[in-house]
Amino acid sequence: DLPQLQKQQEVVFRPDVDGNIAYYGAGGAGKTVALRTLAAAAGITPRGGPVDVYGLDFGTGGLRMLEVLPHVGSIVSGDDPERVVRLLRMLRAELERRSEAYTAVDAGSIVDYRRIAGKPEERRILLLVDNFPSFKNDFEIGATRAPWYGVFQQILAEGRGLGMHVAITADRPGSVPTGISSAFQRRVALRLADDGGYVL
């Protein structure tokens, strides 16, 4: 929003350039709506190729409505840890498969792989995580859950070149650890409760 110019500027997410995206904002600032908009837009990408969207909803259930869209797979509620683990296990297997396949043909990105391997149907993957701090609190520690938080970090670190991207929401920049935050090349600040958050 640019009030001094009386206009609003579109924010565009270009996955091959931006990699991953984070939305920061106070309650009611529109973070979940931003994720839903991103998910809907992912279904209309004639130049960017097909996209599959998955979601971890640790918020108030605002992502559930996306499941009716044809390009959206599971939207898993944060209060169902078994399904959360199942989704992360599937994404890890896909990450490993792509790593081998892309290396075999010397592809540095999904665009290269589609062209070199002759597989234009290779689908880009977008993982949405609404309320990342809650996901972190639930999965960062514990013998059974911590390894899956590690899988999430692996997707963040390695996914960009393999056509796998992550979009998260958080109430403020300080609620996302530096090691995680550095993996987000694109950050969007919505209305924040603390003015100091805009500086971060």
Short mmCIF file of C-alpha atoms in Angstrom, two decimals, residues 13-21 124-126 156 159-161 164-167 183-186:
data_model
loop_
_atom_site.label_atom_id
_atom_site.label_comp_id
_atom_site.label_asym_id
_atom_site.label_seq_id
_atom_site.Cartn_x
_atom_site.Cartn_y
_atom_site.Cartn_z
CA PHE A 13 6.38 -14.23 -6.37
CA ARG A 14 8.77 -15.65 -8.97
CA PRO A 15 9.81 -19.03 -7.57
CA ASP A 16 12.92 -19.53 -9.72
CA VAL A 17 14.24 -16.13 -8.63
CA ASP A 18 12.74 -15.74 -5.15
CA GLY A 19 13.00 -19.36 -3.99
CA ASN A 20 10.88 -19.14 -0.84
CA ILE A 21 8.61 -16.42 0.54
CA ARG A 124 6.62 -27.54 -9.32
CA ILE A 125 5.72 -28.00 -5.62
CA LEU A 126 4.62 -25.22 -3.27
CA LEU A 156 14.07 -24.98 2.50
CA GLY A 159 14.23 -27.33 -2.73
CA ARG A 160 14.68 -24.17 -4.76
CA GLY A 161 16.86 -25.79 -7.43
CA MET A 164 10.15 -27.19 -4.45
CA HIS A 165 9.30 -23.94 -2.67
CA VAL A 166 7.99 -22.88 0.74
CA ALA A 167 5.72 -20.02 1.78
CA ALA A 183 16.39 -19.31 3.55
CA PHE A 184 13.64 -16.87 2.54
CA GLN A 185 14.85 -14.70 -0.29
CA ARG A 186 11.52 -12.85 -0.42
#
